[in-house]
PDB file of C-alpha atoms in Angstrom:
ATOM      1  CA  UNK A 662     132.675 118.056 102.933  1.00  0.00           C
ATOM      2  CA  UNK A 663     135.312 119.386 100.588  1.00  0.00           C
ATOM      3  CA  UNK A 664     137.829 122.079 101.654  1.00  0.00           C
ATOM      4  CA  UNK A 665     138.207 125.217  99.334  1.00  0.00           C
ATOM      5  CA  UNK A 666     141.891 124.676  98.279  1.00  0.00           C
ATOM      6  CA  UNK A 667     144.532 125.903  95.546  1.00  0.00           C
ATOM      7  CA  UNK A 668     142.612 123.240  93.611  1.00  0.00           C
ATOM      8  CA  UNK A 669     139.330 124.526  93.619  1.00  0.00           C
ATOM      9  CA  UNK A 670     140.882 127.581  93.383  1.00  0.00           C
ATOM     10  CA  UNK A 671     142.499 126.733  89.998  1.00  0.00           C
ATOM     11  CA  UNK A 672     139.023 124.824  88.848  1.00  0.00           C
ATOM     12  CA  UNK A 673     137.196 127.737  89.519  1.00  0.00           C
ATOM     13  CA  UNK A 674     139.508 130.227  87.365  1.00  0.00           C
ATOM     14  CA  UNK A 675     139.292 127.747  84.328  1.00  0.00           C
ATOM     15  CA  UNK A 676     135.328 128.076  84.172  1.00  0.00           C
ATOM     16  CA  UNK A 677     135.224 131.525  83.653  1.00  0.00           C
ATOM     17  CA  UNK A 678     134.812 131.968  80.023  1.00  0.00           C
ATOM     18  CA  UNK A 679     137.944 133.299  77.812  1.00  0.00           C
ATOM     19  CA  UNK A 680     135.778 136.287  75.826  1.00  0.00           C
ATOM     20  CA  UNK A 681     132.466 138.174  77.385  1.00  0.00           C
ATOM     21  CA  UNK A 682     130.602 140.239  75.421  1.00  0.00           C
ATOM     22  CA  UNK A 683     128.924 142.927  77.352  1.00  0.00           C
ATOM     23  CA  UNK A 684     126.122 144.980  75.899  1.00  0.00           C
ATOM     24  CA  UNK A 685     127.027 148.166  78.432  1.00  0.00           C
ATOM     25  CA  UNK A 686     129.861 149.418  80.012  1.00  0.00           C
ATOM     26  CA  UNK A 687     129.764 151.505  82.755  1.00  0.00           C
ATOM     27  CA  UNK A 688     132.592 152.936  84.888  1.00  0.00           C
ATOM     28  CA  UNK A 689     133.202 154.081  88.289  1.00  0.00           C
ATOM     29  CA  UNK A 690     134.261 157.343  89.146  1.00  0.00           C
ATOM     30  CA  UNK A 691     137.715 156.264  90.605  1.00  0.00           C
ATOM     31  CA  UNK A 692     138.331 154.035  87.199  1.00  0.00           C
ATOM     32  CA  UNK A 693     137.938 157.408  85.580  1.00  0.00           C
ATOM     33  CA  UNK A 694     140.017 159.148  87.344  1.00  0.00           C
ATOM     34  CA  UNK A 695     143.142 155.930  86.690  1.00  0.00           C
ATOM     35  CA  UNK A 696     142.294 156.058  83.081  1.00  0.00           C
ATOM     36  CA  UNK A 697     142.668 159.487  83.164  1.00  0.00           C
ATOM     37  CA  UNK A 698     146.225 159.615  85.151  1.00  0.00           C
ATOM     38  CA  UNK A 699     147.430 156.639  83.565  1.00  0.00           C
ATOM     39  CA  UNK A 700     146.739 157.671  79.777  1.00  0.00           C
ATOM     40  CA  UNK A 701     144.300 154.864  79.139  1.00  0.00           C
ATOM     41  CA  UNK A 702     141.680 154.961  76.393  1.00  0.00           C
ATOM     42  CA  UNK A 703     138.078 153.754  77.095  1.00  0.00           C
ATOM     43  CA  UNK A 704     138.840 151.844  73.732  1.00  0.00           C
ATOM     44  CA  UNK A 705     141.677 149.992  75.308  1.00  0.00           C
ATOM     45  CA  UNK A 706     139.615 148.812  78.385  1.00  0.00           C
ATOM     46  CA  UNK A 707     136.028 147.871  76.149  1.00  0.00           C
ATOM     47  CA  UNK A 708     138.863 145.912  74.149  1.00  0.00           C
ATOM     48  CA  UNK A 709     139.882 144.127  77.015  1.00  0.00           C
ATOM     49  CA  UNK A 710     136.716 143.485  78.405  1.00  0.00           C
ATOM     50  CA  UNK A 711     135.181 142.083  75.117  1.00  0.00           C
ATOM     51  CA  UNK A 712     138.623 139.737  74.358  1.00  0.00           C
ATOM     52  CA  UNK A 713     140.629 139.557  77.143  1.00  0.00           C
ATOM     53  CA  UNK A 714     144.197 137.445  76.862  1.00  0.00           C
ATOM     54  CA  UNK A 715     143.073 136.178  80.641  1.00  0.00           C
ATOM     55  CA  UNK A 716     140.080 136.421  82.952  1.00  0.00           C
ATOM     56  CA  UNK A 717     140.937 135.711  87.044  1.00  0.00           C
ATOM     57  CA  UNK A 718     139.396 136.334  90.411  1.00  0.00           C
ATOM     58  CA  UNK A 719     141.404 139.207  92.042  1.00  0.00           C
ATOM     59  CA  UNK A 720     140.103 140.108  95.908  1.00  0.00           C
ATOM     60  CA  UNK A 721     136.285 139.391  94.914  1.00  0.00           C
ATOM     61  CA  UNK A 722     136.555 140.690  91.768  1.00  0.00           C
ATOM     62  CA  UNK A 723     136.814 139.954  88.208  1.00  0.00           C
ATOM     63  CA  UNK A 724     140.323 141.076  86.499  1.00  0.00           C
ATOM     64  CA  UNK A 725     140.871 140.526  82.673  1.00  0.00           C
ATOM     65  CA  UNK A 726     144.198 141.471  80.949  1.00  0.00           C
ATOM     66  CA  UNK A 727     144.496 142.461  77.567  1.00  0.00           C
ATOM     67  CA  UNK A 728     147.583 143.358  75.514  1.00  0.00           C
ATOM     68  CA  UNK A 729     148.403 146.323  73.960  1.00  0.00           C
ATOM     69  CA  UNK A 730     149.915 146.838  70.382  1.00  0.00           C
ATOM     70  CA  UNK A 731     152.675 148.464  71.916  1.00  0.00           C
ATOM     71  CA  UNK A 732     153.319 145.539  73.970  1.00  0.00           C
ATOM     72  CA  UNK A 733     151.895 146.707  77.447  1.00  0.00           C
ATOM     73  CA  UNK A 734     149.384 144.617  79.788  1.00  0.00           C
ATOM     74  CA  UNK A 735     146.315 146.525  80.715  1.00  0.00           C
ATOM     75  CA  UNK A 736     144.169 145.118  83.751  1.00  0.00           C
ATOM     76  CA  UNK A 737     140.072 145.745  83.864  1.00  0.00           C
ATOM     77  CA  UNK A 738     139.070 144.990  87.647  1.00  0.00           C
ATOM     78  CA  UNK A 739     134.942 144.969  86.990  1.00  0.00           C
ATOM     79  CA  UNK A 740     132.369 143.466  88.679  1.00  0.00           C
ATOM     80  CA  UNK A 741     129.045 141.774  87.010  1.00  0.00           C
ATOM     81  CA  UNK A 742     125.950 143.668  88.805  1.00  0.00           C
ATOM     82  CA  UNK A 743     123.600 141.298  90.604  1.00  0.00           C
ATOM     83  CA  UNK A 744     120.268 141.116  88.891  1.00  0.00           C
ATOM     84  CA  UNK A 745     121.702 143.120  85.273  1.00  0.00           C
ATOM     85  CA  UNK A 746     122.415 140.758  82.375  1.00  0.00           C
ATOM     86  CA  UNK A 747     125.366 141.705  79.721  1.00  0.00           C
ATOM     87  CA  UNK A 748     126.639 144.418  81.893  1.00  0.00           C
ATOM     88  CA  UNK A 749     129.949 145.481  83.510  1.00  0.00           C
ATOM     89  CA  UNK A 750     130.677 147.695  85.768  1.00  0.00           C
ATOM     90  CA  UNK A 751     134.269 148.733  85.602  1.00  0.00           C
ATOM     91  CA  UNK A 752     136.070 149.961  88.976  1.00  0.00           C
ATOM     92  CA  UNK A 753     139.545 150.294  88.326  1.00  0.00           C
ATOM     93  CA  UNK A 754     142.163 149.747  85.583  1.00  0.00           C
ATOM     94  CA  UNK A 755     146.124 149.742  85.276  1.00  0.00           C
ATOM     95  CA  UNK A 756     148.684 149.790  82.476  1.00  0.00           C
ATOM     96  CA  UNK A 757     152.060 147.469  83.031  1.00  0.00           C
ATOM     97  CA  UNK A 758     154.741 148.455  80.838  1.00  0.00           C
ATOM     98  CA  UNK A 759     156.877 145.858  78.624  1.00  0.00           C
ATOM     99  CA  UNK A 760     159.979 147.594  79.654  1.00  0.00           C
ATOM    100  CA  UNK A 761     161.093 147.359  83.261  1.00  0.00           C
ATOM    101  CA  UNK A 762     161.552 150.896  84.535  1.00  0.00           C
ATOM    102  CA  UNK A 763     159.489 152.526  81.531  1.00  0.00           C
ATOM    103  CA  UNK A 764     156.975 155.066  82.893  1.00  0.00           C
ATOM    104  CA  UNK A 765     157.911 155.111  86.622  1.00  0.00           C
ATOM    105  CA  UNK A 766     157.953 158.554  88.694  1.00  0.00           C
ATOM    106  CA  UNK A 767     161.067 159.161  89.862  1.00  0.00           C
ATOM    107  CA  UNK A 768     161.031 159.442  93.720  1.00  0.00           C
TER     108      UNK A 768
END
């Protein structure tokens, strides 16, 4: 029996296709409520979503990342709903700035 290592772990991130093209995007009240506070278009995350830089496995979910032309990362975490083909259900979303200390509250 084979142990679920960093190896499978890493074998497992390369299968997930680069691009997915989803037919309908649908998003969670609390990833409205990010994109809203954190100034994030719904263009910027279907652009990320439909050619994301990277695609990972982040807590049981799927992440992409996506650069912006300003330089910034943005992160998609979505899931795929069981039994719904070409579909994507975004739950949350964040923005990480190119320059260190750019956009931070001040405490």
């Amino acid at each position: 029996m084979k142990r679920a290592g960093a190896s499978t772990l890493r074998l497992f991130c390369e299968t997930i296709p680069t691009k997915m093209k989803y037919e309908q995007i649908r998003y969670h009240q609390h990833a409205r409520k990010r994109m809203r506070r954190r100034k994030i278009s719904r263009a910027q995350v279907e652009r990320t979503l439909q050619n994301p830089d990277r695609i990972y496995e982040s807590w049981g979910k799927l992440a992409a990342e996506g650069a912006t032309a300003q330089g910034n990362t943005i992160y998609v975490y979505y899931v795929e709903p069981e039994g719904t083909s070409g579909e994507a259900l975004v739950l949350s979303v964040k923005r990480r700035s190119s320059t260190p200390g750019v956009g931070r509250r001040e405490p």
